[in-house]
Structure formats: structure tokens, C-alpha cells
Amino acid sequence: METLRLKVDTANLASEASQSAIARAAEILRGGGTVAFPTETVYGLGANALDVEAVKKIFVAKDRPSWDPLIVHIGEGGMLKHVAAQVTGEAARLVERLTAAFWPGPLTMLLPRSAEIPELVTAGLERVGVRMPAHPVTRALLAAAGVPVAAPSANRFGRTSPTTAEHVAEDLDGRIDAILDAGETTHGVESTVVDVRAEGCVIYRPGVITQEQLAAACGARVWALEGKEEPESAKAAPAPGMGIRHYAPRAKLVLVEGEGRAQMESLAQALRACEAAGDAVGVMLPDEFRSAVAGGQVQVYRWGRLQDAEELAQRLYAGLRELDAAGVTAIVCPMPRAEGIGVAVRDRLLRAANRG
């Protein structure tokens, strides 16, 4: 299969070239094909969510197991009725508040599945993840396609998520119909996934929207899933992106906890230990810890400021991929604080290191 590269200029979506690329991608989706496209979080691999044969192609291209459900993307509110069944009572009021606050944007809500959505999309579960992306190219694509689009991240299953079209091509070139290239994504980590219930909202996957933001918007209890709830199917993950090993580079990942000088010293010790073990070593290096690599033979990715969790999130997957491409066999990475979007960064790193 030849994978088309369709280039879009986000600064000039009205141009003939951009409109032609979006129209071609929409045509492929309507025809049952697969298209990788940018969102404000990461690149997704999309297919018509109402077409089970099209959805199957996502699983084949990614080598994704059928127990891992997909998120469905919609372009406007009227499309929601094709994806989710009607919600009533207090849950409906919470959905209204969250929709008003965060849609379009990086929030996925788990809602009762519509009969129009194939069971394959939800791994047989009765709830479907739905979100309305904010990226202008995604919105233009969804409007042109006119169908809800099921789309996990556009990478091979379990691997590091893609934040550029080049990352998508590394994993999926020749396995999908097209890549809609609109440059680098904005946030760099996936959407927050919440289960909206009458008693409040359960965060199944931390993401760009934080627990504090959710609580302020919905005015109800918001709590994080702590692994105590069983999925509705013995084989199904309760929400997308919850595999124990997920978001992983090829190299082994060594995580370093702590704060300040103590964390920097632990980072330097971890680097020396990996070198002594014979590893080719890479490091996700915060600006504050540059002295930790003095004198070592280490591949360095300049990660940004450790105190700026949004910057760390935006550059996380690009850094892991860059160090992988450099041929390292071990990547040492300091952990940010569990605050704000830092919670999502920690979640991805723990899963990537198979410690989720």
C-alpha cells in the first residue's frame, strides 16, 4: 500500500492546496480508508466510526489488540447523537458543563454507546469515548468527511505516540492510506479521559485537562481511577490508552524521582550505572540539570525546564523518539512533580517503563 502525504498549511487553511488535501483525506475516510491526522494532542489514525470494516483497518495497521477501545472524534454537537445514547439526570448536567468548558478541546468523555457505533470501537463495552478536537485542521477534516471518526494515536501499538507526520510515517508508512501533514502538535500528550456519572467524574486517563480544571468546571466530585474498578469485559481495557505497557520507546526507560539537587545527583548516578552496564545511554535532560552529564558519553535531548510541565508534555514523545533514533539502549528520565499536566507526563512515563 502506498501512503499518500497530504500537506496542509495551518496558517492558510483557505488555500487551494490545503483545501484539496483536506478534501482528499475526507474522501478517503468516507470511502472506508484510513487517514492519520493532527489533533492538538497527538496525531490520530482515523476511520469512519460507523463502518466496522473501516475500523478493522485501524487495528490491523497498528497491530492493536481488539481489547483496547478507540476514541470517536466529532466535529460538531449534532454528530453526538450518532455516537452516544442520551444521558439523563445529573450526568446530563455534568456533560453540559464539561462540554461548555472544554469542547472543542482535549477532553474525552465516556458516555453510553449509541447502537450506531460498532462494538469493535468500544471493545464490547457499553460506554464510548467521545471528544471534539480543537485543532483547525481536524475540525475542517471532520466537517468535510461528515462522519464521526474513530481514531487512536497514529503509531504501532504500545509505541511512543506521534507528534509530527514524520513520526507517523516511521511507524505506519505503507500500512495506511494517507497522512494529513499539518506540522507539530500543540500539547504533545493525549486527551484526558473521564467517565461521567451521576455522582461525579472518574478520570480514567490523565491528560491535558487537569483534575482541578475538571472540578472547577463541573462543580462536582472528580477523582482518579486507582485500578480498583474492573472493566465490563474480562478482555477489555476500561478506556483507551490504559495498557500496562504503553507509549514506550524501544530503549529501556529508567525513571528518576526526587526534587532539586537530590534528583540531579540521582540522575547522574543513574547515567553512570547505565554506562557501567554497557548501555548506550540517552537522557531526557531538563535545563536545570545540564551539569549532570558533564564528562559522560551520553546522547542528550534538551527537554526544557523541569518546572514547566506543559513544555515537558509537548516535547516528551519527540524526545523519546529522537533518542531511540540515535540508537541508545537506555533512556534516563527525571520525573516531574505530580501537579497539573505533570500528572499526565508521569502517567505516560510510568506506562512506558512498564510501571503503570
mmCIF file of C-alpha atoms in Angstrom:
data_model
loop_
_atom_site.group_PDB
_atom_site.id
_atom_site.type_symbol
_atom_site.label_atom_id
_atom_site.label_comp_id
_atom_site.label_asym_id
_atom_site.label_seq_id
_atom_site.Cartn_x
_atom_site.Cartn_y
_atom_site.Cartn_z
ATOM 1 C CA MET A 1 0.000 0.000 0.000
ATOM 2 C CA GLU A 2 1.251 3.465 -0.875
ATOM 3 C CA THR A 3 0.653 6.017 1.847
ATOM 4 C CA LEU A 4 -0.231 9.448 0.483
ATOM 5 C CA ARG A 5 1.333 12.521 2.121
ATOM 6 C CA LEU A 6 -1.168 15.361 2.053
ATOM 7 C CA LYS A 7 0.298 18.685 3.170
ATOM 8 C CA VAL A 8 -1.779 21.354 4.913
ATOM 9 C CA ASP A 9 -0.698 24.886 5.786
ATOM 10 C CA THR A 10 -2.376 25.617 9.139
ATOM 11 C CA ALA A 11 -1.664 29.322 8.662
ATOM 12 C CA ASN A 12 -3.544 29.285 5.362
ATOM 13 C CA LEU A 13 -6.302 26.685 5.531
ATOM 14 C CA ALA A 14 -8.249 28.544 2.852
ATOM 15 C CA SER A 15 -5.542 27.999 0.244
ATOM 16 C CA GLU A 16 -6.331 25.774 -2.703
ATOM 17 C CA ALA A 17 -3.582 23.310 -1.739
ATOM 18 C CA SER A 18 -4.798 22.968 1.861
ATOM 19 C CA GLN A 19 -8.429 22.617 0.855
ATOM 20 C CA SER A 20 -7.503 19.997 -1.733
ATOM 21 C CA ALA A 21 -5.540 17.973 0.841
ATOM 22 C CA ILE A 22 -8.391 18.073 3.361
ATOM 23 C CA ALA A 23 -10.955 17.145 0.709
ATOM 24 C CA ARG A 24 -8.866 14.161 -0.408
ATOM 25 C CA ALA A 25 -8.440 12.962 3.188
ATOM 26 C CA ALA A 26 -12.195 13.294 3.787
ATOM 27 C CA GLU A 27 -12.905 11.345 0.616
ATOM 28 C CA ILE A 28 -10.662 8.521 1.840
ATOM 29 C CA LEU A 29 -12.476 8.417 5.195
ATOM 30 C CA ARG A 30 -15.906 8.338 3.540
ATOM 31 C CA GLY A 31 -14.669 5.549 1.278
ATOM 32 C CA GLY A 32 -13.683 3.303 4.185
ATOM 33 C CA GLY A 33 -9.974 4.133 4.260
ATOM 34 C CA THR A 34 -7.553 5.194 6.983
ATOM 35 C CA VAL A 35 -6.067 8.659 7.441
ATOM 36 C CA ALA A 36 -3.565 9.891 10.022
ATOM 37 C CA PHE A 37 -4.324 13.473 11.009
ATOM 38 C CA PRO A 38 -3.124 16.040 13.560
ATOM 39 C CA THR A 39 -5.034 17.000 16.663
ATOM 40 C CA GLU A 40 -3.998 19.467 19.340
ATOM 41 C CA THR A 41 -2.706 16.500 21.398
ATOM 42 C CA VAL A 42 -1.044 13.917 19.124
ATOM 43 C CA TYR A 43 -1.598 12.579 15.601
ATOM 44 C CA GLY A 44 -4.509 10.154 15.349
ATOM 45 C CA LEU A 45 -5.201 7.313 12.921
ATOM 46 C CA GLY A 46 -8.779 7.716 11.774
ATOM 47 C CA ALA A 47 -11.506 5.718 10.057
ATOM 48 C CA ASN A 48 -15.273 6.095 9.744
ATOM 49 C CA ALA A 49 -16.532 5.101 13.207
ATOM 50 C CA LEU A 50 -19.852 3.859 11.782
ATOM 51 C CA ASP A 51 -18.166 1.442 9.337
ATOM 52 C CA VAL A 52 -16.927 -1.698 11.092
ATOM 53 C CA GLU A 53 -14.807 -2.782 8.109
ATOM 54 C CA ALA A 54 -13.051 0.597 8.114
ATOM 55 C CA VAL A 55 -12.472 0.402 11.871
ATOM 56 C CA LYS A 56 -10.895 -3.047 11.461
ATOM 57 C CA LYS A 57 -8.201 -1.439 9.307
ATOM 58 C CA ILE A 58 -7.077 0.685 12.275
ATOM 59 C CA PHE A 59 -6.446 -2.428 14.370
ATOM 60 C CA VAL A 60 -4.579 -4.138 11.533
ATOM 61 C CA ALA A 61 -2.390 -1.120 10.722
ATOM 62 C CA LYS A 62 -1.423 -0.561 14.357
ATOM 63 C CA ASP A 63 -1.207 -4.242 15.352
ATOM 64 C CA ARG A 64 -3.641 -3.126 18.035
ATOM 65 C CA PRO A 65 -5.419 -5.798 20.105
ATOM 66 C CA SER A 66 -9.209 -5.795 19.960
ATOM 67 C CA TRP A 67 -9.464 -5.363 23.753
ATOM 68 C CA ASP A 68 -8.237 -1.755 23.518
ATOM 69 C CA PRO A 69 -11.152 0.621 22.764
ATOM 70 C CA LEU A 70 -10.979 3.643 20.468
ATOM 71 C CA ILE A 71 -11.957 7.282 20.909
ATOM 72 C CA VAL A 72 -14.523 8.700 18.497
ATOM 73 C CA HIS A 73 -13.979 12.259 17.251
ATOM 74 C CA ILE A 74 -16.845 14.531 16.267
ATOM 75 C CA GLY A 75 -16.776 17.907 14.566
ATOM 76 C CA GLU A 76 -19.990 19.417 15.890
ATOM 77 C CA GLY A 77 -22.622 18.782 18.537
ATOM 78 C CA GLY A 78 -25.203 17.372 16.148
ATOM 79 C CA MET A 79 -22.941 14.414 15.438
ATOM 80 C CA LEU A 80 -23.014 13.298 19.086
ATOM 81 C CA LYS A 81 -26.376 11.525 18.689
ATOM 82 C CA HIS A 82 -24.779 9.089 16.233
ATOM 83 C CA VAL A 83 -22.081 8.173 18.768
ATOM 84 C CA ALA A 84 -23.636 8.296 22.248
ATOM 85 C CA ALA A 85 -27.051 7.435 23.629
ATOM 86 C CA GLN A 86 -28.954 10.096 25.525
ATOM 87 C CA VAL A 87 -27.748 10.845 29.044
ATOM 88 C CA THR A 88 -30.266 11.947 31.670
ATOM 89 C CA GLY A 89 -30.376 13.372 35.183
ATOM 90 C CA GLU A 90 -27.302 14.701 36.967
ATOM 91 C CA ALA A 91 -24.943 13.011 34.484
ATOM 92 C CA ALA A 92 -26.548 15.027 31.682
ATOM 93 C CA ARG A 93 -25.965 18.258 33.612
ATOM 94 C CA LEU A 94 -22.301 17.327 34.116
ATOM 95 C CA VAL A 95 -21.923 16.573 30.409
ATOM 96 C CA GLU A 96 -23.374 20.006 29.586
ATOM 97 C CA ARG A 97 -20.941 21.743 31.928
ATOM 98 C CA LEU A 98 -17.912 19.853 30.655
ATOM 99 C CA THR A 99 -18.929 20.377 27.039
ATOM 100 C CA ALA A 100 -19.326 24.110 27.602
ATOM 101 C CA ALA A 101 -15.953 24.355 29.344
ATOM 102 C CA PHE A 102 -13.731 22.063 27.282
ATOM 103 C CA TRP A 103 -15.231 21.317 23.850
ATOM 104 C CA PRO A 104 -13.740 21.725 21.396
ATOM 105 C CA GLY A 105 -10.602 20.624 23.199
ATOM 106 C CA PRO A 106 -8.563 17.764 24.689
ATOM 107 C CA LEU A 107 -11.284 16.149 26.820
ATOM 108 C CA THR A 108 -12.715 12.690 26.104
ATOM 109 C CA MET A 109 -15.952 11.736 27.860
ATOM 110 C CA LEU A 110 -17.072 8.134 28.334
ATOM 111 C CA LEU A 111 -20.794 8.049 27.548
ATOM 112 C CA PRO A 112 -23.373 5.321 26.836
ATOM 113 C CA ARG A 113 -22.704 3.907 23.367
ATOM 114 C CA SER A 114 -25.143 4.536 20.542
ATOM 115 C CA ALA A 115 -26.425 1.494 18.641
ATOM 116 C CA GLU A 116 -24.837 3.012 15.507
ATOM 117 C CA ILE A 117 -21.316 2.524 16.889
ATOM 118 C CA PRO A 118 -19.898 -0.969 16.208
ATOM 119 C CA GLU A 119 -18.882 -2.974 19.272
ATOM 120 C CA LEU A 120 -15.341 -3.178 17.879
ATOM 121 C CA VAL A 121 -14.915 0.548 18.555
ATOM 122 C CA THR A 122 -15.593 0.108 22.281
ATOM 123 C CA ALA A 123 -14.084 -3.393 22.683
ATOM 124 C CA GLY A 124 -17.589 -4.591 23.512
ATOM 125 C CA LEU A 125 -18.058 -2.124 26.365
ATOM 126 C CA GLU A 126 -21.279 -0.206 26.843
ATOM 127 C CA ARG A 127 -19.544 3.187 27.018
ATOM 128 C CA VAL A 128 -17.808 5.011 24.195
ATOM 129 C CA GLY A 129 -15.096 7.652 24.434
ATOM 130 C CA VAL A 130 -16.089 10.838 22.576
ATOM 131 C CA ARG A 131 -14.259 14.084 22.050
ATOM 132 C CA MET A 132 -14.497 17.193 19.884
ATOM 133 C CA PRO A 133 -10.964 18.245 18.879
ATOM 134 C CA ALA A 134 -9.927 21.888 18.730
ATOM 135 C CA HIS A 135 -7.235 21.640 16.034
ATOM 136 C CA PRO A 136 -8.393 23.663 12.994
ATOM 137 C CA VAL A 137 -7.233 21.012 10.517
ATOM 138 C CA THR A 138 -9.043 18.256 12.412
ATOM 139 C CA ARG A 139 -12.204 20.325 12.540
ATOM 140 C CA ALA A 140 -12.017 21.033 8.818
ATOM 141 C CA LEU A 141 -11.448 17.334 8.118
ATOM 142 C CA LEU A 142 -14.382 16.218 10.258
ATOM 143 C CA ALA A 143 -16.654 18.790 8.631
ATOM 144 C CA ALA A 144 -15.641 17.663 5.158
ATOM 145 C CA ALA A 145 -15.956 13.967 5.973
ATOM 146 C CA GLY A 146 -19.378 14.351 7.594
ATOM 147 C CA VAL A 147 -18.964 11.223 9.734
ATOM 148 C CA PRO A 148 -17.691 10.553 13.264
ATOM 149 C CA VAL A 149 -14.110 9.324 13.122
ATOM 150 C CA ALA A 150 -12.662 6.643 15.381
ATOM 151 C CA ALA A 151 -9.008 7.418 15.994
ATOM 152 C CA PRO A 152 -6.382 6.161 18.424
ATOM 153 C CA SER A 153 -2.867 7.591 18.223
ATOM 154 C CA ALA A 154 -1.186 7.021 14.849
ATOM 155 C CA ASN A 155 1.626 4.686 15.916
ATOM 156 C CA ARG A 156 2.237 0.968 16.206
ATOM 157 C CA PHE A 157 0.532 -0.401 19.302
ATOM 158 C CA GLY A 158 2.361 0.277 22.573
ATOM 159 C CA ARG A 159 4.909 2.570 20.949
ATOM 160 C CA THR A 160 5.565 6.231 21.581
ATOM 161 C CA SER A 161 2.741 8.438 20.319
ATOM 162 C CA PRO A 162 3.449 10.660 17.280
ATOM 163 C CA THR A 163 3.527 14.446 17.435
ATOM 164 C CA THR A 164 4.639 15.016 13.823
ATOM 165 C CA ALA A 165 3.774 13.481 10.460
ATOM 166 C CA GLU A 166 7.329 12.122 10.301
ATOM 167 C CA HIS A 167 6.692 10.149 13.495
ATOM 168 C CA VAL A 168 3.560 8.665 11.896
ATOM 169 C CA ALA A 169 5.488 7.641 8.801
ATOM 170 C CA GLU A 170 8.169 5.930 10.915
ATOM 171 C CA ASP A 171 5.548 3.507 12.231
ATOM 172 C CA LEU A 172 2.803 3.335 9.616
ATOM 173 C CA ASP A 173 4.161 4.207 6.169
ATOM 174 C CA GLY A 174 2.810 1.614 3.761
ATOM 175 C CA ARG A 175 0.193 0.441 6.265
ATOM 176 C CA ILE A 176 -2.382 3.257 5.960
ATOM 177 C CA ASP A 177 -3.935 5.199 3.096
ATOM 178 C CA ALA A 178 -2.828 8.733 3.892
ATOM 179 C CA ILE A 179 -1.128 11.123 6.308
ATOM 180 C CA LEU A 180 -2.523 14.628 6.611
ATOM 181 C CA ASP A 181 0.583 16.625 7.497
ATOM 182 C CA ALA A 182 -0.008 19.874 9.394
ATOM 183 C CA GLY A 183 3.239 20.115 11.330
ATOM 184 C CA GLU A 184 3.848 19.562 15.033
ATOM 185 C CA THR A 185 1.036 19.134 17.536
ATOM 186 C CA THR A 186 0.494 21.630 20.361
ATOM 187 C CA HIS A 187 0.103 19.768 23.656
ATOM 188 C CA GLY A 188 2.085 16.594 22.988
ATOM 189 C CA VAL A 189 0.182 14.241 25.311
ATOM 190 C CA GLU A 190 -3.219 12.699 24.817
ATOM 191 C CA SER A 191 -6.620 13.930 25.956
ATOM 192 C CA THR A 192 -7.937 13.474 29.470
ATOM 193 C CA VAL A 193 -10.467 10.607 29.599
ATOM 194 C CA VAL A 194 -13.314 10.898 32.113
ATOM 195 C CA ASP A 195 -16.290 8.663 32.868
ATOM 196 C CA VAL A 196 -19.246 10.970 33.513
ATOM 197 C CA ARG A 197 -21.554 9.583 36.196
ATOM 198 C CA ALA A 198 -24.424 10.956 38.273
ATOM 199 C CA GLU A 199 -22.150 11.122 41.338
ATOM 200 C CA GLY A 200 -19.283 12.864 39.531
ATOM 201 C CA CYS A 201 -16.439 12.243 37.089
ATOM 202 C CA VAL A 202 -13.812 9.494 37.211
ATOM 203 C CA ILE A 203 -10.514 10.246 35.469
ATOM 204 C CA TYR A 204 -9.532 7.077 33.627
ATOM 205 C CA ARG A 205 -6.547 8.659 31.891
ATOM 206 C CA PRO A 206 -4.904 11.922 32.997
ATOM 207 C CA GLY A 207 -4.182 14.337 30.196
ATOM 208 C CA VAL A 208 -4.087 17.956 29.145
ATOM 209 C CA ILE A 209 -7.190 18.909 31.159
ATOM 210 C CA THR A 210 -6.289 18.574 34.844
ATOM 211 C CA GLN A 211 -8.324 17.258 37.745
ATOM 212 C CA GLU A 212 -8.506 20.761 39.223
ATOM 213 C CA GLN A 213 -9.847 22.212 35.970
ATOM 214 C CA LEU A 214 -12.478 19.482 35.706
ATOM 215 C CA ALA A 215 -13.667 20.014 39.281
ATOM 216 C CA ALA A 216 -13.923 23.765 38.801
ATOM 217 C CA ALA A 217 -15.937 23.370 35.600
ATOM 218 C CA CYS A 218 -18.408 20.683 36.624
ATOM 219 C CA GLY A 219 -18.916 21.658 40.267
ATOM 220 C CA ALA A 220 -18.984 18.012 41.313
ATOM 221 C CA ARG A 221 -16.645 15.410 42.732
ATOM 222 C CA VAL A 222 -13.781 14.444 40.414
ATOM 223 C CA TRP A 223 -11.474 11.575 41.291
ATOM 224 C CA ALA A 224 -8.804 9.491 39.588
ATOM 225 C CA LEU A 225 -9.202 5.802 38.851
ATOM 226 C CA GLU A 226 -6.937 3.843 41.166
ATOM 227 C CA GLY A 227 -7.058 0.479 39.439
ATOM 228 C CA LYS A 228 -9.808 -0.910 41.680
ATOM 229 C CA GLU A 229 -12.580 -0.896 39.091
ATOM 230 C CA GLU A 230 -12.968 -3.901 36.804
ATOM 231 C CA PRO A 231 -13.660 -3.476 33.079
ATOM 232 C CA GLU A 232 -17.078 -4.508 31.816
ATOM 233 C CA SER A 233 -15.469 -7.258 29.732
ATOM 234 C CA ALA A 234 -12.817 -9.648 31.016
ATOM 235 C CA LYS A 235 -10.700 -8.859 27.950
ATOM 236 C CA ALA A 236 -11.381 -5.147 27.548
ATOM 237 C CA ALA A 237 -9.462 -2.194 28.925
ATOM 238 C CA PRO A 238 -11.915 0.223 30.582
ATOM 239 C CA ALA A 239 -10.734 3.153 28.456
ATOM 240 C CA PRO A 240 -8.260 3.908 25.648
ATOM 241 C CA GLY A 241 -4.539 4.076 26.396
ATOM 242 C CA MET A 242 -4.655 2.109 29.643
ATOM 243 C CA GLY A 243 -2.401 -0.796 28.703
ATOM 244 C CA ILE A 244 0.189 -1.565 31.366
ATOM 245 C CA ARG A 245 2.987 -1.057 28.849
ATOM 246 C CA HIS A 246 2.121 1.806 26.557
ATOM 247 C CA TYR A 247 3.728 4.885 24.999
ATOM 248 C CA ALA A 248 7.066 3.046 25.093
ATOM 249 C CA PRO A 249 10.356 3.704 23.286
ATOM 250 C CA ARG A 250 12.442 0.759 22.082
ATOM 251 C CA ALA A 251 15.139 1.535 24.635
ATOM 252 C CA LYS A 252 14.602 0.642 28.269
ATOM 253 C CA LEU A 253 13.417 3.600 30.300
ATOM 254 C CA VAL A 254 14.986 4.466 33.655
ATOM 255 C CA LEU A 255 12.958 6.928 35.709
ATOM 256 C CA VAL A 256 14.465 9.152 38.379
ATOM 257 C CA GLU A 257 12.314 10.541 41.200
ATOM 258 C CA GLY A 258 13.121 13.323 43.650
ATOM 259 C CA GLU A 259 13.402 17.080 43.602
ATOM 260 C CA GLY A 260 16.101 19.694 43.207
ATOM 261 C CA ARG A 261 19.757 18.837 43.777
ATOM 262 C CA ALA A 262 18.949 15.381 45.135
ATOM 263 C CA GLN A 263 17.147 14.474 41.908
ATOM 264 C CA MET A 264 20.020 15.832 39.798
ATOM 265 C CA GLU A 265 22.514 13.712 41.754
ATOM 266 C CA SER A 266 20.276 10.645 41.349
ATOM 267 C CA LEU A 267 20.109 11.366 37.611
ATOM 268 C CA ALA A 268 23.907 11.481 37.364
ATOM 269 C CA GLN A 269 24.147 8.193 39.295
ATOM 270 C CA ALA A 270 21.596 6.527 37.011
ATOM 271 C CA LEU A 271 23.535 7.642 33.941
ATOM 272 C CA ARG A 272 26.789 6.236 35.348
ATOM 273 C CA ALA A 273 25.074 2.956 36.257
ATOM 274 C CA CYS A 274 23.684 2.531 32.744
ATOM 275 C CA GLU A 275 27.097 3.278 31.202
ATOM 276 C CA ALA A 276 28.743 0.772 33.563
ATOM 277 C CA ALA A 277 26.202 -1.849 32.468
ATOM 278 C CA GLY A 278 27.312 -1.391 28.870
ATOM 279 C CA ASP A 279 24.285 0.540 27.644
ATOM 280 C CA ALA A 280 24.375 3.231 25.004
ATOM 281 C CA VAL A 281 22.778 5.931 27.128
ATOM 282 C CA GLY A 282 20.417 8.767 26.333
ATOM 283 C CA VAL A 283 18.895 11.296 28.697
ATOM 284 C CA MET A 284 15.787 13.460 28.690
ATOM 285 C CA LEU A 285 17.678 16.395 30.140
ATOM 286 C CA PRO A 286 15.961 19.358 31.816
ATOM 287 C CA ASP A 287 17.676 22.711 31.519
ATOM 288 C CA GLU A 288 18.267 22.783 35.278
ATOM 289 C CA PHE A 289 20.248 19.510 35.244
ATOM 290 C CA ARG A 290 22.781 20.139 32.493
ATOM 291 C CA SER A 291 25.748 19.648 34.833
ATOM 292 C CA ALA A 292 24.608 16.053 35.476
ATOM 293 C CA VAL A 293 26.008 14.919 32.102
ATOM 294 C CA ALA A 294 29.420 16.573 32.373
ATOM 295 C CA GLY A 295 32.145 14.198 31.176
ATOM 296 C CA GLY A 296 29.812 11.354 30.196
ATOM 297 C CA GLN A 297 29.302 9.743 26.768
ATOM 298 C CA VAL A 298 25.588 10.418 26.696
ATOM 299 C CA GLN A 299 23.112 11.291 23.957
ATOM 300 C CA VAL A 300 21.241 14.349 25.190
ATOM 301 C CA TYR A 301 17.739 15.540 24.349
ATOM 302 C CA ARG A 302 17.192 19.076 25.634
ATOM 303 C CA TRP A 303 13.802 18.548 27.228
ATOM 304 C CA GLY A 304 13.080 22.044 28.570
ATOM 305 C CA ARG A 305 12.527 23.386 32.064
ATOM 306 C CA LEU A 306 11.569 20.803 34.677
ATOM 307 C CA GLN A 307 9.327 23.383 36.328
ATOM 308 C CA ASP A 308 7.361 23.872 33.082
ATOM 309 C CA ALA A 309 5.241 20.735 32.852
ATOM 310 C CA GLU A 310 3.436 21.968 29.725
ATOM 311 C CA GLU A 311 6.753 22.249 27.875
ATOM 312 C CA LEU A 312 7.789 18.794 29.101
ATOM 313 C CA ALA A 313 4.494 17.345 27.875
ATOM 314 C CA GLN A 314 4.760 18.967 24.458
ATOM 315 C CA ARG A 315 8.311 17.630 23.924
ATOM 316 C CA LEU A 316 8.015 14.253 25.672
ATOM 317 C CA TYR A 317 7.285 11.913 22.775
ATOM 318 C CA ALA A 318 9.546 13.769 20.341
ATOM 319 C CA GLY A 319 12.430 13.336 22.783
ATOM 320 C CA LEU A 320 11.848 9.623 23.312
ATOM 321 C CA ARG A 321 11.678 9.093 19.553
ATOM 322 C CA GLU A 322 14.816 11.172 18.911
ATOM 323 C CA LEU A 323 16.836 9.179 21.437
ATOM 324 C CA ASP A 324 15.512 5.907 20.004
ATOM 325 C CA ALA A 325 16.602 7.038 16.550
ATOM 326 C CA ALA A 326 20.080 7.798 17.934
ATOM 327 C CA GLY A 327 20.437 4.118 18.808
ATOM 328 C CA VAL A 328 20.535 4.316 22.587
ATOM 329 C CA THR A 329 19.634 1.212 24.580
ATOM 330 C CA ALA A 330 18.746 3.025 27.814
ATOM 331 C CA ILE A 331 16.983 6.355 28.331
ATOM 332 C CA VAL A 332 17.279 8.027 31.733
ATOM 333 C CA CYS A 333 14.478 10.441 32.520
ATOM 334 C CA PRO A 334 13.777 12.576 35.614
ATOM 335 C CA MET A 335 10.160 12.622 36.739
ATOM 336 C CA PRO A 336 8.284 15.930 37.061
ATOM 337 C CA ARG A 337 6.118 16.746 40.039
ATOM 338 C CA ALA A 338 2.635 15.241 40.158
ATOM 339 C CA GLU A 339 0.980 18.620 39.644
ATOM 340 C CA GLY A 340 -1.194 19.896 36.789
ATOM 341 C CA ILE A 341 -0.277 18.370 33.449
ATOM 342 C CA GLY A 342 2.750 16.844 35.195
ATOM 343 C CA VAL A 343 0.336 14.115 36.350
ATOM 344 C CA ALA A 344 -0.212 13.135 32.711
ATOM 345 C CA VAL A 345 3.519 13.216 31.927
ATOM 346 C CA ARG A 346 4.212 10.923 34.891
ATOM 347 C CA ASP A 347 1.426 8.566 33.811
ATOM 348 C CA ARG A 348 2.889 8.205 30.307
ATOM 349 C CA LEU A 349 6.417 7.670 31.613
ATOM 350 C CA LEU A 350 5.312 5.053 34.149
ATOM 351 C CA ARG A 351 3.411 3.136 31.463
ATOM 352 C CA ALA A 352 6.318 3.469 29.027
ATOM 353 C CA ALA A 353 8.607 1.967 31.670
ATOM 354 C CA ASN A 354 6.038 -0.798 32.290
ATOM 355 C CA ARG A 355 5.364 0.517 35.791
ATOM 356 C CA GLY A 356 1.781 1.668 35.156
#
